[in-house]
Each structure stands twice: as C-alpha cells, then as structure tokens.
Amino acid sequence: GESVGLHLPTLSVQEGDNSIINCAYSNSASDYFIWYKQESGKGPQFIIDIRSNMDKRQGQRVTVLLNKTVKHLSLQIAATQPGDSAVYFCAENMHSSASKIIFGSGTRLSIRP
Amino acid sequence: DGGITQSPKYLFRKEGQNVTLSCEQNLNHDAMYWYRQDPGQGLRLIYYSQIVNDFQKGDIAEGYSVSREKKESFPLTVTSAQKNPTAFYLCASHQGRTNTGELFFGEGSRLTVL
C-alpha cells in the first residue's frame, strides 16, 4: 500500500548475517510483486520479482517469499554485506501488463560491522 | 548506453510558478511513470502512461500535469496548484510486454520551492 505520512522503519543487521525484510501488500488481484533497492539520492534498482502463482523465487544471494493468504511478501538477503545498506521497497503490479505499479512503504537496512 | 534521463537534477522554484521536469528514455519502452518521494518516505504514483497520447492519473495527480506526445518523452509539470511541491521526483519506464513489474528508473529530480 501507500506510505503516506509514514517514515521508514529501520532494520539493523550484523555484517555476514542474513537479513529478512517484510512487506504487506494491498491488492489480492496483483499479478507481480517486485523488490527494489534504493541508495541515497538515486533511483530505485530492480532486485527480484515473483509472479502471483509462485510462492518462492531465488536469485543471487536473495530469495523472495510470497504468502498470498496473508498478503505478505518478504526479501531474504544472505550473508549481508556493507554494500547492501539501502532502502528496500516492495511493489505490486496491479495487472498482467504494465499498468498501475504501487510501492510499499519501504525499509531502511543498515549493516553493523 | 540505453537508459532514462531526467533533468534537471536540482531545481529551485518560487511559490506560484509552474515548473516542468523532463524525462527521456531510449529503451523503446511503451510505458512511463512519474513518482514522488518525500524525505524518508516511499514512492507515490503521480501519473503513468501505457502508450503514446494516453496517460492515467495515479494516486496523487492533483496539481500535476503530463503529456505523452512521443514514445521517448514523458514530461511532468508541477503547477502552482500543487500545495507542497518540494520533493524528489522519479521517472521510470516499463517495456509493457514482458508481464513483469520491472521498472527502470532515472536518477531523479529534486525540486525545492523557496
């Protein structure tokens, strides 16, 4: 859903540990769910996506889990590194083609040395 | 290199003035989007366009206007009707035929109203 009026929650993780970032989405009819990473002062970058007919997808050091029952999405980052420090957003694509793409509220990930 | 170019990167405006932010893409993407981001917050959809000469309002379209006369270009005008225009504006594009949600973003334009 939207993040109007909300400030970003922060997740602090020890370097080398796994990170789990959570997101609740709003529309049970959404077809695609996407995770983006945004570094300070830059535009978001695509990390990984998952289609609504899947419940898990793995990439390089990242895994996305989708639970449609509770409309919950998570991003797992293995062996977190300093370069993973950023704000992470989930997004949902309301239809099967490019249409209204809505972003969630975001989580700031900070890495402890 | 293919990508999305936003300009200007920084812009200052006096109250009551309209300002236009440029967004150009050479990715041959069909769909283009404008989002607004306030400090420490998420992205909110202003307008989007799936094809040339067509666009739809997003969730916060009031005080903004767009045009899509060319496939490569999707300029955003922040009008004097926008009550709180100071923000970071992000333009994005989507291929439109891949059935995914992947957006390609520009580097953003930071607008400050003095």
Coordinates of N, CA and C in Angstrom, one line a residue:
Chain A
G1 N 0.8 -1.2 0.0 CA 0.0 0.0 0.0 C 0.8 1.2 0.0
E2 N 0.2 2.4 0.2 CA 0.9 3.6 0.2 C 1.6 3.9 1.5
S3 N 2.6 4.8 1.4 CA 3.3 5.2 2.6 C 3.0 6.6 3.1
V4 N 1.9 7.1 2.8 CA 1.6 8.5 3.1 C 1.7 8.7 4.6
G5 N 2.5 9.7 4.9 CA 2.6 10.1 6.3 C 3.5 9.2 7.2
L6 N 4.0 8.1 6.6 CA 4.8 7.2 7.4 C 6.3 7.3 7.1
H7 N 7.1 7.2 8.2 CA 8.5 7.2 8.0 C 9.0 5.8 8.0
L8 N 10.2 5.6 7.3 CA 10.7 4.3 7.1 C 11.1 3.6 8.3
P9 N 10.7 2.3 8.5 CA 11.3 1.5 9.6 C 12.7 1.1 9.3
T10 N 13.5 0.8 10.3 CA 14.9 0.5 10.1 C 15.2 -0.9 10.6
L11 N 15.9 -1.6 9.8 CA 16.4 -3.0 10.2 C 17.9 -2.9 10.3
S12 N 18.5 -3.2 11.5 CA 19.9 -3.2 11.7 C 20.4 -4.7 11.8
V13 N 21.4 -5.0 10.9 CA 21.9 -6.4 10.8 C 23.4 -6.4 10.9
Q14 N 23.9 -7.4 11.6 CA 25.3 -7.6 11.7 C 25.8 -8.1 10.3
E15 N 27.0 -7.6 9.9 CA 27.6 -8.0 8.6 C 27.8 -9.5 8.7
G16 N 27.4 -10.1 7.6 CA 27.6 -11.6 7.5 C 26.3 -12.4 7.8
D17 N 25.4 -11.7 8.6 CA 24.2 -12.4 9.0 C 23.2 -12.3 7.8
N18 N 22.1 -13.0 7.9 CA 21.0 -12.9 6.9 C 20.1 -11.8 7.3
S19 N 19.5 -11.2 6.3 CA 18.5 -10.1 6.5 C 17.2 -10.6 6.0
I20 N 16.1 -10.2 6.7 CA 14.8 -10.5 6.2 C 14.0 -9.2 6.3
I21 N 13.5 -8.8 5.2 CA 12.7 -7.6 5.1 C 11.3 -7.9 4.6
N22 N 10.4 -7.4 5.4 CA 9.0 -7.8 5.1 C 8.1 -6.7 4.5
C23 N 7.1 -7.1 3.9 CA 6.2 -6.1 3.2 C 4.8 -6.7 3.2
A24 N 3.8 -5.9 3.5 CA 2.4 -6.3 3.3 C 1.8 -5.5 2.1
Y25 N 1.2 -6.3 1.2 CA 0.6 -5.6 0.0 C -0.9 -5.5 0.1
S26 N -1.5 -4.7 -0.8 CA -2.9 -4.4 -0.5 C -3.9 -5.1 -1.4
N27 N -3.4 -5.4 -2.7 CA -4.4 -5.9 -3.6 C -4.2 -7.4 -3.9
S28 N -5.2 -8.2 -3.5 CA -5.1 -9.6 -3.7 C -5.1 -10.0 -5.2
A29 N -5.5 -9.1 -6.1 CA -5.6 -9.4 -7.5 C -4.3 -9.0 -8.3
S30 N -3.3 -8.5 -7.5 CA -2.0 -8.1 -8.2 C -1.3 -9.4 -8.8
D31 N -0.7 -9.2 -9.9 CA -0.1 -10.3 -10.6 C 1.4 -10.5 -10.3
Y32 N 2.1 -9.4 -10.1 CA 3.5 -9.4 -9.9 C 3.9 -8.6 -8.7
F33 N 4.9 -9.1 -8.0 CA 5.5 -8.4 -6.9 C 7.0 -8.3 -7.1
I34 N 7.5 -7.1 -6.8 CA 8.8 -6.8 -7.1 C 9.5 -6.2 -5.9
W35 N 10.8 -6.4 -5.8 CA 11.6 -5.8 -4.7 C 12.6 -4.9 -5.4
Y36 N 12.8 -3.6 -4.9 CA 13.7 -2.7 -5.4 C 14.6 -2.2 -4.2
K37 N 15.8 -1.8 -4.6 CA 16.8 -1.3 -3.7 C 17.1 0.2 -4.1
Q38 N 17.1 1.0 -3.1 CA 17.3 2.4 -3.4 C 18.5 3.0 -2.5
E39 N 19.5 3.4 -3.1 CA 20.6 4.0 -2.4 C 20.4 5.5 -2.4
S40 N 21.0 6.1 -1.4 CA 20.7 7.5 -1.1 C 20.9 8.4 -2.3
G41 N 19.9 9.2 -2.6 CA 19.9 10.2 -3.7 C 19.8 9.6 -5.1
K42 N 19.5 8.3 -5.2 CA 19.4 7.7 -6.5 C 18.0 7.1 -6.7
G43 N 17.8 6.7 -8.0 CA 16.6 6.0 -8.3 C 16.6 4.5 -7.9
P44 N 15.5 3.9 -7.6 CA 15.5 2.5 -7.2 C 16.0 1.6 -8.3
Q45 N 16.6 0.5 -7.9 CA 17.1 -0.5 -8.8 C 16.4 -1.9 -8.5
F46 N 16.0 -2.5 -9.6 CA 15.3 -3.8 -9.5 C 16.2 -4.9 -8.9
I47 N 15.6 -5.7 -8.0 CA 16.4 -6.8 -7.4 C 15.8 -8.1 -7.9
I48 N 14.6 -8.3 -7.6 CA 14.0 -9.6 -8.0 C 12.5 -9.5 -8.0
D49 N 11.8 -10.3 -8.8 CA 10.3 -10.3 -8.8 C 9.8 -11.7 -8.7
I50 N 8.5 -11.7 -8.4 CA 7.8 -13.0 -8.3 C 6.4 -12.9 -8.8
R51 N 6.0 -13.9 -9.5 CA 4.6 -13.9 -10.0 C 3.7 -14.4 -9.0
S52 N 2.4 -14.1 -9.1 CA 1.4 -14.4 -8.1 C 1.2 -15.9 -8.0
N53 N 1.5 -16.7 -9.0 CA 1.3 -18.1 -8.9 C 2.5 -18.9 -8.4
M54 N 3.5 -18.2 -7.8 CA 4.6 -18.8 -7.2 C 4.6 -18.4 -5.7
D55 N 5.4 -19.2 -4.9 CA 5.5 -18.8 -3.5 C 6.9 -18.5 -3.1
K56 N 7.9 -18.8 -4.0 CA 9.3 -18.6 -3.7 C 10.0 -18.5 -5.0
R57 N 11.0 -17.6 -4.9 CA 11.9 -17.4 -6.1 C 13.3 -17.0 -5.6
Q58 N 14.3 -17.6 -6.1 CA 15.7 -17.3 -5.6 C 16.5 -16.6 -6.7
G59 N 17.3 -15.7 -6.2 CA 18.3 -15.1 -7.1 C 19.7 -15.2 -6.5
Q60 N 20.6 -14.3 -6.9 CA 21.9 -14.4 -6.3 C 21.9 -13.8 -5.0
R61 N 22.0 -14.5 -3.9 CA 22.1 -14.1 -2.5 C 20.7 -13.6 -2.0
V62 N 19.7 -13.6 -2.9 CA 18.4 -13.1 -2.4 C 17.3 -14.1 -2.7
T63 N 16.3 -14.1 -1.8 CA 15.2 -15.0 -2.0 C 13.9 -14.2 -1.7
V64 N 12.9 -14.3 -2.5 CA 11.6 -13.7 -2.2 C 10.6 -14.7 -1.9
L65 N 9.8 -14.5 -0.9 CA 8.8 -15.4 -0.5 C 7.4 -14.7 -0.6
L66 N 6.4 -15.3 -1.1 CA 5.1 -14.7 -1.3 C 4.1 -15.6 -0.5
N67 N 3.4 -15.0 0.4 CA 2.3 -15.6 1.1 C 1.0 -14.9 0.7
K68 N 0.2 -15.5 -0.2 CA -1.0 -14.8 -0.7 C -2.1 -14.9 0.3
T69 N -2.0 -15.8 1.2 CA -3.1 -16.0 2.2 C -3.2 -14.8 3.1
V70 N -2.0 -14.3 3.5 CA -2.0 -13.1 4.4 C -1.5 -11.9 3.7
K71 N -1.3 -12.0 2.3 CA -0.9 -10.8 1.5 C 0.5 -10.3 2.1
H72 N 1.4 -11.2 2.2 CA 2.7 -10.8 2.7 C 3.8 -11.2 1.8
L73 N 4.8 -10.4 1.7 CA 6.0 -10.6 0.8 C 7.2 -10.4 1.7
S74 N 8.2 -11.2 1.5 CA 9.5 -11.0 2.2 C 10.7 -11.1 1.3
L75 N 11.7 -10.4 1.6 CA 13.0 -10.5 0.9 C 14.1 -10.9 1.8
Q76 N 14.7 -12.0 1.5 CA 15.8 -12.5 2.3 C 17.1 -12.3 1.6
I77 N 18.1 -11.7 2.3 CA 19.4 -11.4 1.8 C 20.4 -12.2 2.6
A78 N 21.1 -13.1 1.9 CA 22.0 -14.0 2.6 C 23.4 -13.3 2.8
A79 N 24.0 -13.6 3.9 CA 25.4 -13.0 4.2 C 25.5 -11.6 3.8
T80 N 24.7 -10.8 4.6 CA 24.6 -9.4 4.3 C 25.9 -8.7 4.3
Q81 N 26.1 -7.8 3.3 CA 27.4 -7.1 3.1 C 27.2 -5.6 3.3
P82 N 28.2 -4.8 3.5 CA 28.1 -3.3 3.7 C 27.4 -2.7 2.5
G83 N 27.6 -3.2 1.3 CA 27.0 -2.7 0.1 C 25.5 -2.9 0.0
D84 N 25.0 -3.7 0.9 CA 23.5 -3.9 1.0 C 22.8 -2.8 1.7
S85 N 23.5 -1.9 2.3 CA 22.9 -0.8 3.0 C 22.1 0.0 2.1
A86 N 20.8 0.2 2.3 CA 20.0 0.9 1.4 C 18.6 0.9 1.9
V87 N 17.7 1.5 1.2 CA 16.2 1.4 1.5 C 15.6 0.4 0.5
Y88 N 14.9 -0.6 1.0 CA 14.3 -1.6 0.2 C 12.8 -1.4 0.1
F89 N 12.3 -1.4 -1.1 CA 10.8 -1.3 -1.3 C 10.3 -2.5 -2.0
C90 N 9.1 -2.9 -1.6 CA 8.3 -3.8 -2.4 C 7.3 -3.1 -3.3
A91 N 6.9 -3.7 -4.4 CA 6.0 -3.0 -5.3 C 5.1 -4.1 -5.8
E92 N 3.9 -3.7 -6.2 CA 2.9 -4.7 -6.8 C 2.4 -4.1 -8.1
N93 N 2.3 -5.0 -9.1 CA 1.8 -4.6 -10.4 C 0.4 -5.1 -10.4
M94 N -0.5 -4.1 -10.6 CA -1.9 -4.4 -10.4 C -2.5 -5.3 -11.5
H95 N -1.8 -5.3 -12.7 CA -2.3 -6.1 -13.8 C -1.2 -6.9 -14.5
S96 N -1.5 -7.7 -15.4 CA -0.5 -8.6 -16.0 C 0.4 -7.8 -17.0
S97 N 0.0 -6.7 -17.5 CA 0.9 -5.9 -18.3 C 1.3 -4.6 -17.5
A98 N 2.1 -3.8 -18.1 CA 2.5 -2.6 -17.4 C 1.3 -1.7 -17.2
S99 N 1.0 -1.4 -16.0 CA -0.1 -0.6 -15.6 C 0.2 0.1 -14.3
K100 N -0.7 0.1 -13.4 CA -0.5 0.8 -12.2 C 0.4 0.0 -11.3
I101 N 1.6 0.5 -11.0 CA 2.5 -0.1 -10.1 C 2.7 0.7 -8.9
I102 N 2.3 0.1 -7.8 CA 2.3 0.7 -6.5 C 3.4 0.2 -5.6
F103 N 4.0 1.2 -4.9 CA 5.1 0.8 -4.0 C 4.7 0.8 -2.5
G104 N 5.3 -0.1 -1.8 CA 5.0 -0.2 -0.3 C 5.9 0.8 0.4
S105 N 5.8 0.8 1.7 CA 6.4 1.9 2.5 C 7.9 1.8 2.6
G106 N 8.5 0.7 2.4 CA 10.0 0.7 2.4 C 10.6 0.4 3.8
T107 N 11.8 -0.2 3.8 CA 12.6 -0.5 5.0 C 14.0 -0.1 4.8
R108 N 14.6 0.6 5.8 CA 16.0 1.0 5.6 C 16.8 -0.1 6.3
L109 N 17.7 -0.6 5.5 CA 18.6 -1.7 6.0 C 20.0 -1.1 6.4
S110 N 20.4 -1.2 7.6 CA 21.7 -0.7 8.0 C 22.6 -1.9 8.5
I111 N 23.8 -1.9 8.2 CA 24.7 -3.0 8.4 C 25.7 -2.6 9.5
R112 N 25.8 -3.4 10.6 CA 26.7 -3.2 11.7 C 28.0 -4.0 11.3
P113 N 29.2 -3.4 11.5 CA 30.4 -4.0 11.2 C 30.8 -5.1 12.2
Chain B
D1 N 24.7 4.2 -24.2 CA 24.0 3.2 -23.3 C 22.5 3.6 -23.2
G2 N 21.7 2.5 -23.2 CA 20.2 2.8 -23.0 C 19.9 3.1 -21.6
G3 N 18.9 4.0 -21.4 CA 18.5 4.4 -20.1 C 17.5 5.5 -20.1
I4 N 17.3 6.0 -18.9 CA 16.4 7.1 -18.6 C 17.1 8.3 -18.1
T5 N 16.8 9.4 -18.7 CA 17.5 10.6 -18.4 C 16.5 11.6 -17.8
Q6 N 16.7 12.1 -16.6 CA 15.9 13.1 -16.0 C 16.7 14.4 -15.9
S7 N 16.0 15.5 -16.2 CA 16.6 16.8 -16.0 C 15.6 17.8 -15.6
P8 N 16.0 18.9 -14.9 CA 17.3 19.0 -14.2 C 17.4 18.1 -13.0
K9 N 18.6 17.9 -12.5 CA 18.8 17.1 -11.3 C 18.4 17.8 -10.1
Y10 N 18.6 19.1 -10.1 CA 18.2 20.0 -9.0 C 17.4 21.2 -9.6
L11 N 16.4 21.6 -8.9 CA 15.6 22.7 -9.4 C 15.0 23.5 -8.3
F12 N 15.1 24.8 -8.4 CA 14.5 25.7 -7.3 C 13.4 26.5 -8.0
R13 N 12.3 26.7 -7.2 CA 11.2 27.4 -7.8 C 10.6 28.3 -6.7
K14 N 10.1 29.4 -7.2 CA 9.4 30.3 -6.3 C 8.0 29.9 -6.2
E15 N 7.3 30.2 -5.1 CA 5.9 29.8 -5.0 C 5.1 30.5 -6.1
G16 N 4.1 29.8 -6.6 CA 3.3 30.3 -7.7 C 3.8 30.1 -9.1
Q17 N 4.9 29.5 -9.2 CA 5.5 29.2 -10.6 C 5.2 27.8 -11.0
N18 N 5.0 27.6 -12.2 CA 4.9 26.3 -12.8 C 6.4 25.8 -13.1
V19 N 6.6 24.6 -13.1 CA 7.9 24.1 -13.5 C 7.8 22.7 -14.2
T20 N 8.5 22.5 -15.2 CA 8.4 21.2 -16.0 C 9.7 20.4 -15.8
L21 N 9.5 19.1 -15.4 CA 10.6 18.2 -15.3 C 10.7 17.3 -16.5
S22 N 11.8 17.1 -17.0 CA 12.0 16.3 -18.3 C 12.3 14.9 -17.9
C23 N 11.8 14.0 -18.7 CA 12.1 12.6 -18.7 C 12.2 12.0 -20.1
E24 N 13.3 11.5 -20.4 CA 13.6 10.9 -21.8 C 14.1 9.5 -21.6
Q25 N 13.6 8.6 -22.4 CA 14.1 7.2 -22.4 C 14.4 6.7 -23.8
N26 N 15.5 6.0 -24.0 CA 15.9 5.4 -25.3 C 15.9 3.9 -25.2
L27 N 15.0 3.4 -24.3 CA 14.9 1.9 -24.1 C 13.8 1.3 -25.0
N28 N 13.1 2.2 -25.8 CA 12.0 1.8 -26.6 C 10.9 1.1 -25.7
H29 N 10.7 1.6 -24.5 CA 9.7 1.1 -23.6 C 8.4 1.8 -23.9
D30 N 7.3 1.0 -23.8 CA 6.0 1.6 -24.0 C 5.4 2.4 -22.9
A31 N 5.7 2.0 -21.7 CA 5.0 2.7 -20.5 C 6.0 3.5 -19.8
M32 N 5.5 4.6 -19.3 CA 6.4 5.5 -18.5 C 5.6 6.0 -17.3
Y33 N 6.3 6.3 -16.2 CA 5.7 6.6 -14.9 C 6.4 7.8 -14.2
W34 N 5.6 8.5 -13.4 CA 6.2 9.6 -12.5 C 5.8 9.2 -11.1
Y35 N 6.8 9.2 -10.2 CA 6.6 9.0 -8.8 C 7.1 10.2 -8.0
R36 N 6.5 10.5 -6.9 CA 7.0 11.5 -6.0 C 7.5 10.8 -4.7
Q37 N 8.7 11.2 -4.2 CA 9.2 10.7 -3.0 C 9.5 11.8 -2.0
D38 N 9.0 11.8 -0.8 CA 9.3 12.8 0.2 C 10.3 12.2 1.1
P39 N 11.1 13.0 1.8 CA 12.2 12.6 2.7 C 11.8 11.5 3.6
G40 N 12.5 10.4 3.6 CA 12.3 9.3 4.5 C 11.0 8.5 4.2
Q41 N 10.4 8.7 3.1 CA 9.2 8.0 2.8 C 9.3 7.2 1.5
G42 N 8.2 6.6 1.2 CA 8.1 5.7 0.0 C 7.8 6.5 -1.3
L43 N 7.5 5.8 -2.4 CA 7.2 6.4 -3.7 C 5.7 6.4 -3.9
R44 N 5.2 7.5 -4.3 CA 3.8 7.6 -4.6 C 3.6 8.0 -6.1
L45 N 2.6 7.3 -6.7 CA 2.4 7.4 -8.1 C 1.6 8.7 -8.5
I46 N 2.2 9.5 -9.4 CA 1.5 10.7 -9.8 C 0.7 10.5 -11.1
Y47 N 1.4 10.0 -12.1 CA 0.8 9.8 -13.4 C 1.5 8.6 -14.1
Y48 N 0.9 7.9 -15.0 CA 1.5 6.9 -15.8 C 0.9 6.9 -17.2
S49 N 1.7 6.4 -18.1 CA 1.3 6.3 -19.5 C 1.7 5.0 -20.1
Q50 N 0.7 4.3 -20.6 CA 1.0 3.0 -21.2 C 1.3 3.0 -22.7
I51 N 0.8 4.1 -23.4 CA 1.1 4.3 -24.8 C 1.1 5.7 -25.1
V52 N 1.7 6.1 -26.3 CA 1.7 7.5 -26.7 C 0.3 8.0 -26.8
N53 N 0.2 9.3 -26.4 CA -1.0 10.1 -26.4 C -2.1 9.5 -25.5
D54 N -1.7 8.8 -24.5 CA -2.6 8.3 -23.4 C -1.9 8.3 -22.1
F55 N -2.6 8.7 -21.0 CA -2.0 8.7 -19.7 C -3.1 8.6 -18.7
Q56 N -2.8 8.1 -17.5 CA -3.8 7.9 -16.4 C -3.3 8.6 -15.1
K57 N -4.2 9.0 -14.3 CA -3.8 9.6 -13.0 C -3.4 8.5 -12.1
G58 N -2.4 8.8 -11.3 CA -2.1 7.9 -10.2 C -2.8 8.3 -8.9
D59 N -2.2 8.1 -7.8 CA -2.8 8.3 -6.5 C -2.7 9.8 -6.1
I60 N -1.8 10.6 -6.6 CA -1.6 11.9 -6.1 C -1.5 12.9 -7.3
A61 N -2.4 12.8 -8.3 CA -2.3 13.6 -9.5 C -2.6 15.1 -9.4
E62 N -3.3 15.4 -8.3 CA -3.7 16.8 -8.2 C -2.6 17.8 -8.1
G63 N -2.6 18.8 -9.0 CA -1.5 19.8 -9.0 C -0.4 19.5 -10.0
Y64 N -0.6 18.4 -10.7 CA 0.4 18.0 -11.7 C -0.3 17.8 -13.0
S65 N 0.5 17.9 -14.1 CA 0.0 17.6 -15.4 C 1.2 16.9 -16.2
V66 N 0.8 16.1 -17.2 CA 1.8 15.4 -18.0 C 1.3 15.4 -19.5
S67 N 2.2 15.0 -20.4 CA 1.9 14.8 -21.8 C 2.7 13.6 -22.3
R68 N 2.2 13.0 -23.3 CA 3.0 11.9 -23.9 C 2.8 11.9 -25.4
E69 N 3.5 12.9 -26.0 CA 3.4 13.2 -27.4 C 4.3 12.3 -28.2
K70 N 5.4 11.8 -27.5 CA 6.4 10.9 -28.2 C 6.6 9.8 -27.2
K71 N 7.0 8.7 -27.8 CA 7.2 7.4 -27.0 C 8.4 7.7 -26.0
E72 N 9.4 8.4 -26.5 CA 10.6 8.6 -25.7 C 10.4 9.6 -24.5
S73 N 9.4 10.4 -24.5 CA 9.4 11.6 -23.6 C 8.1 11.6 -22.8
F74 N 8.2 11.9 -21.5 CA 7.1 12.0 -20.6 C 7.3 13.1 -19.6
P75 N 7.2 14.4 -20.0 CA 7.4 15.5 -19.1 C 6.4 15.7 -18.1
L76 N 6.8 16.1 -16.9 CA 5.9 16.4 -15.8 C 5.9 17.8 -15.4
T77 N 4.7 18.5 -15.4 CA 4.6 19.9 -15.0 C 4.1 19.9 -13.6
V78 N 4.8 20.6 -12.7 CA 4.3 20.8 -11.3 C 3.7 22.2 -11.4
T79 N 2.4 22.3 -11.2 CA 1.8 23.6 -11.3 C 1.7 24.3 -10.0
S80 N 1.3 25.5 -10.0 CA 1.1 26.3 -8.8 C 0.0 25.8 -7.9
A81 N -0.8 24.9 -8.5 CA -1.9 24.3 -7.7 C -1.4 23.2 -6.7
Q82 N -0.2 22.8 -6.9 CA 0.4 21.7 -6.0 C 0.8 22.5 -4.8
K83 N 0.2 22.1 -3.7 CA 0.4 22.9 -2.4 C 1.7 22.6 -1.8
N84 N 2.3 21.5 -1.9 CA 3.5 21.2 -1.3 C 4.5 20.5 -2.3
P85 N 5.0 21.2 -3.2 CA 5.7 20.5 -4.3 C 7.2 20.1 -4.0
T86 N 7.7 20.6 -2.9 CA 9.1 20.2 -2.6 C 9.2 18.7 -2.4
A87 N 10.0 18.0 -3.2 CA 10.1 16.6 -3.2 C 11.1 16.1 -4.2
F88 N 11.4 14.8 -4.1 CA 12.3 14.1 -5.1 C 11.4 13.4 -6.1
Y89 N 11.5 13.8 -7.4 CA 10.6 13.2 -8.4 C 11.4 12.2 -9.2
L90 N 10.8 11.0 -9.4 CA 11.4 9.9 -10.1 C 10.6 9.5 -11.3
C91 N 11.2 9.4 -12.4 CA 10.6 8.9 -13.6 C 11.0 7.5 -13.9
A92 N 10.2 6.7 -14.4 CA 10.5 5.3 -14.7 C 9.8 4.8 -16.0
S93 N 10.4 3.8 -16.6 CA 9.7 3.2 -17.8 C 9.6 1.7 -17.6
H94 N 8.7 1.1 -18.4 CA 8.5 -0.3 -18.4 C 8.3 -0.8 -19.8
Q95 N 8.8 -1.9 -20.1 CA 8.7 -2.4 -21.5 C 7.2 -2.6 -22.0
G96 N 6.4 -3.1 -21.0 CA 5.0 -3.2 -21.3 C 4.6 -4.5 -21.9
R97 N 5.5 -5.3 -22.3 CA 5.1 -6.6 -22.9 C 5.7 -7.8 -22.2
T98 N 6.4 -7.6 -21.2 CA 7.1 -8.7 -20.5 C 6.4 -9.3 -19.4
N99 N 5.2 -8.7 -19.0 CA 4.4 -9.3 -17.9 C 5.2 -9.4 -16.6
T100 N 6.0 -8.5 -16.4 CA 6.7 -8.4 -15.1 C 6.5 -7.0 -14.5
G101 N 7.0 -6.8 -13.4 CA 6.8 -5.4 -12.8 C 8.0 -4.6 -12.8
E102 N 9.0 -5.0 -13.6 CA 10.3 -4.3 -13.5 C 10.3 -2.9 -14.2
L103 N 10.5 -2.0 -13.3 CA 10.6 -0.6 -13.8 C 12.1 -0.2 -13.8
F104 N 12.4 0.6 -14.8 CA 13.8 1.2 -14.9 C 13.6 2.7 -14.6
F105 N 14.4 3.1 -13.6 CA 14.3 4.5 -13.0 C 15.4 5.4 -13.5
G106 N 15.1 6.7 -13.6 CA 16.1 7.7 -13.8 C 16.7 8.0 -12.5
E107 N 17.6 9.0 -12.5 CA 18.3 9.4 -11.3 C 17.6 10.4 -10.4
G108 N 16.4 10.8 -10.9 CA 15.6 11.7 -10.1 C 15.9 13.2 -10.3
S109 N 14.8 14.0 -10.0 CA 15.0 15.4 -10.0 C 14.5 15.9 -8.6
R110 N 15.3 16.7 -8.0 CA 15.0 17.2 -6.7 C 14.5 18.7 -6.8
L111 N 13.2 18.9 -6.5 CA 12.6 20.2 -6.6 C 12.4 20.8 -5.2
T112 N 12.9 22.0 -5.1 CA 12.8 22.8 -3.9 C 12.0 24.1 -4.1
V113 N 11.0 24.3 -3.4 CA 10.2 25.6 -3.5 C 10.7 26.5 -2.4
L114 N 11.1 27.7 -2.9 CA 11.6 28.7 -2.0 C 10.6 29.6 -1.4

